[in-house]
Structures are given as C-alpha cells and as structure tokens.
Coordinates of N, CA and C in Angstrom, one line a residue:
X1 N 116.8 58.8 270.5 CA 118.2 58.4 270.8 C 119.1 58.8 269.6
X2 N 120.2 59.4 269.9 CA 121.1 59.9 268.8 C 121.7 58.7 268.0
X3 N 121.9 59.1 266.7 CA 122.4 58.1 265.7 C 123.8 58.5 265.2
X4 N 124.0 59.7 264.7 CA 125.2 60.0 264.0 C 126.4 59.9 264.9
X5 N 126.4 60.6 266.0 CA 127.6 60.7 266.9 C 128.0 59.3 267.4
X6 N 127.0 58.5 267.9 CA 127.4 57.1 268.3 C 127.9 56.2 267.1
X7 N 127.4 56.5 265.9 CA 127.9 55.7 264.7 C 129.3 56.1 264.5
X8 N 129.7 57.3 264.6 CA 131.1 57.8 264.4 C 132.0 57.0 265.4
X9 N 131.6 57.0 266.6 CA 132.4 56.3 267.6 C 132.5 54.8 267.4
X10 N 131.4 54.2 266.9 CA 131.4 52.7 266.6 C 132.4 52.5 265.5
X11 N 132.3 53.3 264.5 CA 133.3 53.1 263.3 C 134.7 53.3 263.8
X12 N 135.0 54.2 264.6 CA 136.3 54.4 265.1 C 136.8 53.2 265.9
X13 N 135.9 52.7 266.7 CA 136.2 51.5 267.5 C 136.4 50.3 266.6
X14 N 135.7 50.2 265.5 CA 135.9 49.1 264.6 C 137.2 49.2 263.9
X15 N 137.6 50.4 263.5 CA 138.9 50.6 262.9 C 140.0 50.2 263.8
X16 N 139.9 50.6 265.1 CA 140.9 50.3 266.1 C 141.0 48.8 266.4
X17 N 139.8 48.2 266.7 CA 139.8 46.8 267.1 C 140.3 45.9 266.0
X18 N 140.1 46.3 264.8 CA 140.6 45.5 263.6 C 142.0 45.9 263.1
X19 N 142.6 46.8 263.8 CA 144.0 47.2 263.5 C 144.1 47.7 262.0
X20 N 143.1 48.4 261.6 CA 143.1 49.0 260.2 C 144.0 50.2 260.2
X21 N 144.9 50.2 259.3 CA 145.9 51.3 259.2 C 145.4 52.4 258.2
X22 N 144.9 53.5 258.8 CA 144.4 54.6 258.0 C 143.6 54.2 256.8
X23 N 142.5 53.5 257.0 CA 141.7 53.0 255.8 C 141.1 54.1 255.0
X24 N 140.8 53.8 253.8 CA 140.0 54.7 253.0 C 138.5 54.5 253.3
X25 N 137.8 55.6 253.5 CA 136.4 55.6 253.9 C 135.6 56.2 252.8
X26 N 134.5 55.5 252.5 CA 133.6 56.0 251.4 C 132.2 56.1 252.0
X27 N 131.5 57.2 251.9 CA 130.2 57.3 252.4 C 129.3 58.1 251.5
X28 N 128.1 57.7 251.3 CA 127.1 58.3 250.5 C 126.0 59.0 251.4
X29 N 125.7 60.2 251.1 CA 124.6 60.9 251.7 C 124.9 61.0 253.2
X30 N 124.0 60.4 254.1 CA 124.3 60.4 255.5 C 125.7 59.8 255.8
X31 N 126.0 58.8 255.1 CA 127.3 58.2 255.2 C 128.5 59.1 255.0
X32 N 128.3 60.0 254.0 CA 129.3 61.0 253.7 C 129.5 62.0 254.9
X33 N 128.3 62.4 255.5 CA 128.4 63.3 256.6 C 129.0 62.6 257.8
X34 N 128.7 61.3 258.0 CA 129.4 60.5 259.1 C 130.9 60.4 258.8
X35 N 131.3 60.2 257.6 CA 132.7 60.1 257.2 C 133.4 61.4 257.6
X36 N 132.7 62.6 257.3 CA 133.3 63.9 257.6 C 133.5 64.1 259.1
X37 N 132.5 63.6 259.8 CA 132.5 63.7 261.3 C 133.6 62.8 261.8
X38 N 133.8 61.6 261.3 CA 134.8 60.7 261.7 C 136.2 61.3 261.5
X39 N 136.4 61.9 260.3 CA 137.7 62.4 259.9 C 138.0 63.6 260.8
X40 N 137.0 64.4 261.3 CA 137.3 65.5 262.1 C 137.5 65.0 263.6
X41 N 136.8 64.1 264.1 CA 136.9 63.6 265.4 C 138.1 62.7 265.6
X42 N 138.4 61.9 264.6 CA 139.5 60.9 264.8 C 140.4 60.9 263.5
X43 N 141.1 62.0 263.3 CA 141.9 62.0 262.0 C 142.9 60.9 262.0
X44 N 143.3 60.4 263.1 CA 144.3 59.3 263.1 C 143.8 58.0 262.6
X45 N 142.5 57.9 262.4 CA 141.8 56.7 262.0 C 141.5 56.6 260.5
X46 N 141.6 57.8 259.8 CA 141.2 57.9 258.4 C 142.3 58.3 257.5
X47 N 142.6 57.4 256.5 CA 143.6 57.7 255.6 C 143.2 58.7 254.5
X48 N 142.0 58.5 254.0 CA 141.4 59.4 253.0 C 139.9 59.1 253.0
X49 N 139.2 60.1 252.5 CA 137.7 60.1 252.6 C 137.1 60.4 251.3
X50 N 136.1 59.6 250.8 CA 135.3 59.9 249.7 C 133.9 60.2 250.2
X51 N 133.4 61.4 249.8 CA 132.0 61.8 250.2 C 131.2 61.8 248.9
X52 N 130.2 61.0 248.9 CA 129.3 60.9 247.7 C 128.0 61.7 247.9
X53 N 127.9 62.8 247.2 CA 126.7 63.6 247.1 C 126.2 64.0 248.5
X54 N 127.1 64.6 249.3 CA 126.8 65.0 250.7 C 127.4 66.3 251.0
X55 N 126.7 67.1 251.8 CA 127.1 68.4 252.2 C 127.5 68.5 253.7
X56 N 128.3 69.4 254.1 CA 128.6 69.5 255.5 C 127.4 69.9 256.4
X57 N 126.4 70.6 255.7 CA 125.2 70.9 256.3 C 124.0 70.8 255.3
X58 N 123.2 69.8 255.4 CA 122.2 69.5 254.5 C 121.1 70.7 254.5
X59 N 121.0 71.3 255.6 CA 120.1 72.4 255.7 C 120.4 73.6 254.8
X60 N 121.6 73.6 254.2 CA 122.0 74.6 253.2 C 121.1 74.5 252.0
X61 N 120.5 73.4 251.8 CA 119.6 73.2 250.6 C 118.4 74.1 250.8
X62 N 118.1 74.5 252.0 CA 116.9 75.4 252.2 C 117.3 76.9 251.9
X63 N 118.6 77.1 251.7 CA 119.0 78.5 251.4 C 120.3 78.8 252.0
X64 N 121.0 79.8 251.5 CA 122.4 80.1 252.0 C 122.4 80.6 253.4
X65 N 121.3 81.1 253.9 CA 121.3 81.7 255.3 C 120.7 80.7 256.3
X66 N 120.4 79.5 255.9 CA 119.9 78.5 256.8 C 120.8 78.2 258.0
X67 N 120.2 78.0 259.1 CA 121.0 77.5 260.3 C 120.3 76.3 260.9
X68 N 121.1 75.6 261.8 CA 120.4 74.4 262.4 C 119.2 74.8 263.2
X69 N 119.3 76.0 263.9 CA 118.2 76.4 264.7 C 117.0 76.7 263.9
X70 N 117.2 77.3 262.7 CA 116.1 77.7 261.8 C 115.5 76.4 261.2
X71 N 116.3 75.4 260.9 CA 115.8 74.2 260.2 C 115.1 73.3 261.2
X72 N 115.5 73.3 262.5 CA 115.1 72.3 263.5 C 113.6 72.1 263.6
X73 N 112.8 73.2 263.7 CA 111.4 73.0 263.8 C 110.8 72.2 262.6
X74 N 111.2 72.5 261.4 CA 110.7 71.8 260.3 C 111.2 70.4 260.3
X75 N 112.4 70.2 260.7 CA 113.0 68.8 260.7 C 112.3 68.0 261.8
X76 N 111.9 68.6 262.9 CA 111.2 67.9 264.0 C 109.8 67.5 263.5
X77 N 109.2 68.4 262.8 CA 107.8 68.2 262.3 C 107.8 67.0 261.3
X78 N 108.8 67.0 260.5 CA 109.0 65.9 259.5 C 109.3 64.6 260.2
X79 N 110.1 64.6 261.2 CA 110.4 63.4 262.0 C 109.1 62.8 262.6
X80 N 108.3 63.7 263.2 CA 107.1 63.2 263.8 C 106.1 62.7 262.8
X81 N 106.0 63.4 261.7 CA 105.1 63.0 260.6 C 105.5 61.6 260.0
X82 N 106.7 61.4 259.8 CA 107.2 60.1 259.2 C 107.0 59.0 260.2
X83 N 107.3 59.2 261.5 CA 107.1 58.2 262.5 C 105.7 57.7 262.7
X84 N 104.7 58.6 262.4 CA 103.3 58.3 262.6 C 102.6 57.9 261.4
X85 N 103.2 58.0 260.2 CA 102.5 57.6 259.0 C 102.2 56.1 258.9
X86 N 101.1 55.8 258.2 CA 100.8 54.4 257.9 C 101.8 53.9 256.9
X87 N 101.9 52.6 256.8 CA 102.8 52.1 255.8 C 102.5 52.5 254.4
X88 N 101.2 52.6 254.1 CA 100.7 52.9 252.8 C 101.1 54.4 252.5
X89 N 100.8 55.3 253.4 CA 101.1 56.7 253.2 C 102.6 56.9 253.1
X90 N 103.4 56.2 253.9 CA 104.9 56.4 253.8 C 105.4 55.9 252.5
X91 N 104.9 54.8 252.0 CA 105.3 54.3 250.7 C 104.9 55.3 249.6
X92 N 103.7 55.9 249.7 CA 103.3 56.9 248.7 C 104.3 58.1 248.7
X93 N 104.6 58.5 249.9 CA 105.5 59.6 250.1 C 106.9 59.3 249.5
X94 N 107.4 58.1 249.8 CA 108.7 57.7 249.2 C 108.7 57.6 247.7
X95 N 107.5 57.2 247.2 CA 107.4 57.0 245.7 C 107.5 58.3 245.0
X96 N 107.0 59.4 245.7 CA 107.2 60.7 245.1 C 108.6 61.3 245.3
X97 N 109.1 61.2 246.6 CA 110.3 61.8 246.9 C 111.5 61.2 246.2
X98 N 111.5 59.9 246.0 CA 112.6 59.2 245.5 C 112.8 59.5 244.0
X99 N 111.7 60.0 243.3 CA 111.8 60.4 241.9 C 112.8 61.6 241.8
X100 N 113.0 62.3 242.9 CA 114.0 63.4 242.9 C 115.4 63.0 243.3
X101 N 115.5 61.7 243.7 CA 116.8 61.2 244.2 C 117.4 60.2 243.2
X102 N 116.6 59.5 242.4 CA 117.0 58.5 241.5 C 116.5 58.9 240.1
X103 N 117.4 59.2 239.2 CA 117.0 59.6 237.9 C 116.6 58.5 237.0
X104 N 117.2 57.3 237.1 CA 117.0 56.2 236.3 C 115.7 55.4 236.7
X105 N 114.7 55.5 235.9 CA 113.4 55.0 236.3 C 113.4 53.5 236.7
X106 N 114.2 52.7 236.0 CA 114.3 51.3 236.4 C 114.9 51.0 237.7
X107 N 115.6 52.0 238.3 CA 116.3 51.8 239.6 C 115.4 52.3 240.8
X108 N 114.4 53.1 240.5 CA 113.7 53.8 241.6 C 113.0 52.9 242.5
X109 N 112.4 51.8 242.0 CA 111.7 50.9 242.9 C 112.5 50.3 243.9
X110 N 113.8 50.0 243.6 CA 114.7 49.4 244.5 C 114.9 50.3 245.7
X111 N 115.0 51.6 245.5 CA 115.3 52.5 246.6 C 114.0 52.7 247.4
X112 N 112.9 52.7 246.7 CA 111.6 52.8 247.4 C 111.4 51.6 248.4
X113 N 111.7 50.4 247.8 CA 111.6 49.2 248.6 C 112.5 49.3 249.9
X114 N 113.8 49.7 249.7 CA 114.7 49.8 250.8 C 114.1 50.7 251.9
X115 N 113.6 51.9 251.5 CA 113.2 52.9 252.5 C 111.9 52.4 253.2
X116 N 111.0 51.7 252.4 CA 109.8 51.2 253.1 C 110.1 50.1 254.0
X117 N 111.2 49.3 253.7 CA 111.5 48.2 254.6 C 112.4 48.6 255.8
X118 N 112.8 49.9 255.8 CA 113.7 50.3 256.9 C 112.9 50.5 258.2
X119 N 113.7 50.6 259.3 CA 113.1 50.9 260.6 C 112.7 52.3 260.6
X120 N 111.3 52.5 260.7 CA 110.8 53.9 260.5 C 111.2 54.9 261.6
X121 N 111.2 54.5 262.9 CA 111.7 55.5 263.9 C 113.2 55.9 263.7
X122 N 114.0 54.9 263.3 CA 115.4 55.1 263.0 C 115.5 56.1 261.8
X123 N 114.7 55.8 260.8 CA 114.7 56.6 259.5 C 114.4 58.0 259.9
X124 N 113.4 58.2 260.7 CA 112.9 59.6 261.1 C 113.9 60.3 261.9
X125 N 114.5 59.6 262.8 CA 115.6 60.3 263.7 C 116.8 60.6 262.9
X126 N 117.2 59.7 262.0 CA 118.4 59.9 261.2 C 118.2 61.1 260.3
X127 N 117.0 61.2 259.7 CA 116.7 62.3 258.8 C 116.8 63.7 259.6
X128 N 116.2 63.6 260.8 CA 116.3 64.8 261.7 C 117.7 65.3 262.0
X129 N 118.5 64.3 262.4 CA 119.9 64.6 262.7 C 120.7 65.1 261.5
X130 N 120.5 64.5 260.4 CA 121.2 64.9 259.1 C 120.8 66.4 258.8
X131 N 119.6 66.7 258.9 CA 119.1 68.0 258.6 C 119.6 69.1 259.6
X132 N 119.9 68.7 260.8 CA 120.3 69.7 261.8 C 121.7 69.6 262.2
X133 N 122.5 68.8 261.6 CA 124.0 68.7 262.0 C 124.7 69.6 261.0
X134 N 125.5 70.5 261.6 CA 126.2 71.5 260.8 C 127.7 71.4 261.0
X135 N 128.4 70.9 260.0 CA 129.8 70.7 260.0 C 130.6 71.8 259.2
X136 N 129.9 72.8 258.8 CA 130.5 73.8 257.9 C 131.7 74.5 258.6
X137 N 131.6 74.7 259.9 CA 132.7 75.3 260.6 C 133.8 74.4 260.9
X138 N 133.7 73.1 260.6 CA 134.7 72.1 260.9 C 135.5 71.7 259.7
X139 N 135.0 72.0 258.5 CA 135.6 71.5 257.3 C 137.0 72.0 257.2
X140 N 137.3 73.2 257.6 CA 138.7 73.7 257.5 C 139.6 73.0 258.4
X141 N 139.1 72.3 259.4 CA 139.9 71.6 260.4 C 140.1 70.1 260.0
X142 N 139.6 69.7 258.9 CA 139.7 68.3 258.4 C 140.9 68.2 257.5
X143 N 142.0 67.7 258.0 CA 143.3 67.6 257.2 C 143.3 66.4 256.3
X144 N 142.4 65.4 256.5 CA 142.3 64.2 255.7 C 142.0 64.6 254.3
X145 N 142.7 64.0 253.3 CA 142.4 64.2 251.9 C 140.9 63.7 251.6
X146 N 140.2 64.6 250.9 CA 138.8 64.4 250.7 C 138.5 64.4 249.2
X147 N 137.8 63.4 248.7 CA 137.3 63.5 247.3 C 135.8 63.6 247.4
X148 N 135.2 64.6 246.8 CA 133.7 64.8 246.9 C 133.1 64.5 245.5
X149 N 132.3 63.5 245.4 CA 131.6 63.3 244.2 C 130.2 64.0 244.3
X150 N 129.8 64.7 243.3 CA 128.4 65.2 243.4 C 127.8 65.1 242.0
X151 N 126.4 65.0 242.1 CA 125.6 64.7 240.9 C 125.1 66.0 240.2
X152 N 125.0 65.9 238.9 CA 124.3 67.0 238.2 C 123.5 66.4 237.0
X153 N 122.3 66.9 236.9 CA 121.5 66.7 235.7 C 120.7 67.9 235.4
X154 N 120.3 68.2 234.2 CA 119.7 69.4 233.8 C 118.4 69.7 234.6
X155 N 117.7 68.6 235.0 CA 116.5 68.8 235.8 C 116.7 69.6 237.1
X156 N 118.0 69.6 237.6 CA 118.3 70.2 238.9 C 118.5 71.7 238.8
X157 N 118.4 72.3 237.6 CA 118.6 73.7 237.4 C 120.0 74.0 236.8
X158 N 120.4 75.3 236.9 CA 121.7 75.7 236.3 C 122.9 74.9 236.9
X159 N 123.7 74.4 236.0 CA 124.9 73.7 236.5 C 125.8 74.5 237.4
X160 N 125.9 75.8 237.0 CA 126.8 76.7 237.8 C 126.3 76.8 239.3
X161 N 125.0 76.7 239.5 CA 124.5 76.8 240.9 C 124.9 75.5 241.7
X162 N 124.8 74.4 241.1 CA 125.2 73.1 241.7 C 126.7 73.1 242.0
X163 N 127.5 73.5 240.9 CA 128.9 73.6 241.1 C 129.3 74.5 242.3
X164 N 128.6 75.7 242.3 CA 128.9 76.7 243.3 C 128.5 76.2 244.7
X165 N 127.4 75.4 244.8 CA 127.0 74.9 246.1 C 128.1 74.0 246.7
X166 N 128.6 73.1 245.9 CA 129.6 72.2 246.4 C 131.0 72.8 246.6
X167 N 131.4 73.7 245.7 CA 132.6 74.4 245.8 C 132.7 75.2 247.0
X168 N 131.6 76.0 247.3 CA 131.6 76.8 248.5 C 131.6 76.0 249.8
X169 N 130.9 74.8 249.7 CA 130.8 74.0 250.9 C 132.1 73.4 251.4
X170 N 133.0 73.1 250.4 CA 134.2 72.5 250.7 C 135.4 73.4 250.4
X171 N 135.2 74.6 250.2 CA 136.3 75.6 249.8 C 137.4 75.6 250.9
X172 N 137.0 75.5 252.2 CA 137.9 75.7 253.3 C 138.7 74.4 253.6
X173 N 138.3 73.3 253.0 CA 139.0 72.0 253.3 C 140.4 72.1 252.8
X174 N 141.4 71.8 253.6 CA 142.8 71.9 253.1 C 143.1 71.0 251.9
X175 N 142.5 69.8 251.8 CA 142.8 68.8 250.8 C 141.5 68.2 250.2
X176 N 140.8 69.0 249.5 CA 139.5 68.5 248.9 C 139.5 68.6 247.4
X177 N 139.1 67.5 246.8 CA 139.0 67.5 245.3 C 137.5 67.2 244.9
X178 N 137.0 68.0 244.1 CA 135.6 67.8 243.7 C 135.5 67.2 242.3
X179 N 134.6 66.2 242.2 CA 134.3 65.5 240.9 C 132.9 65.5 240.7
X180 N 132.4 66.1 239.6 CA 131.0 66.1 239.2 C 130.7 64.9 238.3
X181 N 129.6 64.2 238.6 CA 129.1 63.1 237.8 C 127.9 63.6 237.1
X182 N 127.9 63.7 235.8 CA 126.8 64.2 235.1 C 125.8 63.1 234.8
X183 N 124.5 63.5 234.6 CA 123.5 62.6 234.2 C 123.0 61.7 235.4
X184 N 123.1 62.3 236.6 CA 122.7 61.6 237.8 C 122.0 62.5 238.8
X185 N 121.2 61.8 239.6 CA 120.6 62.5 240.8 C 121.4 62.0 242.0
X186 N 120.8 62.1 243.2 CA 121.5 61.8 244.4 C 122.1 60.4 244.5
X187 N 121.5 59.4 243.9 CA 122.0 58.0 244.0 C 122.9 57.9 242.7
X188 N 124.1 58.5 242.8 CA 125.0 58.4 241.6 C 125.3 57.0 241.2
X189 N 125.5 56.1 242.2 CA 125.9 54.8 241.9 C 124.9 54.0 241.1
X190 N 123.6 54.4 241.2 CA 122.5 53.7 240.5 C 122.3 54.4 239.1
X191 N 122.5 55.7 239.1 CA 122.2 56.4 237.8 C 123.4 56.4 236.8
X192 N 124.6 56.4 237.4 CA 125.8 56.3 236.5 C 126.8 55.4 237.1
X193 N 126.5 54.1 237.1 CA 127.3 53.1 237.8 C 128.7 53.0 237.3
X194 N 128.9 53.1 236.0 CA 130.3 53.1 235.4 C 131.1 54.2 235.8
X195 N 130.5 55.4 235.8 CA 131.3 56.6 236.2 C 131.6 56.6 237.7
X196 N 130.6 56.1 238.5 CA 130.8 56.0 239.9 C 132.0 55.0 240.2
X197 N 131.9 53.9 239.6 CA 132.9 52.8 239.8 C 134.3 53.3 239.4
X198 N 134.4 54.1 238.3 CA 135.7 54.6 237.9 C 136.2 55.6 238.9
X199 N 135.3 56.5 239.4 CA 135.7 57.5 240.4 C 136.2 56.8 241.7
X200 N 135.5 55.7 242.1 CA 136.0 55.0 243.3 C 137.3 54.3 243.0
X201 N 137.5 53.7 241.8 CA 138.8 53.1 241.5 C 139.9 54.1 241.6
X202 N 139.7 55.3 241.0 CA 140.7 56.3 241.0 C 141.0 56.8 242.4
X203 N 140.0 56.9 243.2 CA 140.1 57.3 244.6 C 141.0 56.3 245.4
X204 N 140.7 55.0 245.2 CA 141.4 54.0 245.9 C 142.9 53.8 245.4
X205 N 143.1 54.2 244.1 CA 144.5 54.2 243.6 C 145.4 55.2 244.3

C-alpha cells in the first residue's frame, strides 16, 4: 500500500480542516521529500518549506545517471529483505547503517532504537517509495520559497562534491536557498543541534 502520496493528501486535508493559513512546513529526509511533493501538488497550502538533508530523488545517490526504473529492482529487493529479517538481524543491520547517518556516537543508539521499534512493513515500503520517487522534473515548478539544509563532514568525501550534489538538485527551483551544516551526518538535528535550531529559527523569522 502506498505511503508517500496518501500522506501528502492527509497533510493537505489537515491544513485545510484546521484553517491553517500558508503554514511553514519542515521535513527531514522522507519528510523533506513529502514536503516537496506537498508544495508541488498543493502550493496554496504551503507558505514556505524547509527541507532537511533530502533530495528530490534519493536514487541520485547511486550516481548521476540513475533513474527510478534502474533503481527499482534494488529497492524492491531491499524492501523484501527488510520485511523478512528477524528482529536481531534487522537490529544488526541498523546498527551498521545508522553509523553513516548519525555522526555523534552518543546519539546513535536513539536512532537505532527508533528504527527497531518501527512498523517493519511500513519501514520497508516507505524506503522503497523514497528510493523510487523522482521529483527532479518538478522542482522548477515549485514556486514556494524553499530552504534546504544539508549536512557535511569530512568522512563524506570532498566538500565540493556534496555542495554540487545539492546545488544541482535544487538549481531549477525558483526560490531555493541552500544552507550547509558542517560537522553533521544525515541527522543534522542530533549532530549539530544548536546550528540546526538556529537555522530553523531563521527560517521561521
């Protein structure tokens, strides 16, 4: 069962039913992709959007020539593998993978615990959809002001490559501002909480 598109519609319905006037939307990772989808599908509902460490197409991490069709078989295999794993094997996998997402050692176990406690079939399906959803062709049509926070740490490789990845991903957006947070991995708010809070405060001002 699909997750991303229905979530976009539920968010739009929530905004409408609560009479929220062009609210500011903040989303991290999958939430950032959902925010971008919401701003594209329902521009009248979103005043401004902050995307935290998220790309219009996560498959771009596999290479500049990646497409949803090319990524789909690998994403489907990963979805099946995750759904069928024992709890112990899944925990071990998350223990290794989250080391690449959270730089601060003291914070890693929190994220591991969150993922292990999550609904596994939902987790697997959401991961599949995130990997195969391509909004690159829609970025130019998002008139909503966008602030993109993205992480950088030396372990990730050359800074210019990370800068270029995000600059090219959002280059066509009419109103996009990119803010790099240094010394962080994907979970910016855990690795650099003060810098993240300052960026959010500036965005909301």
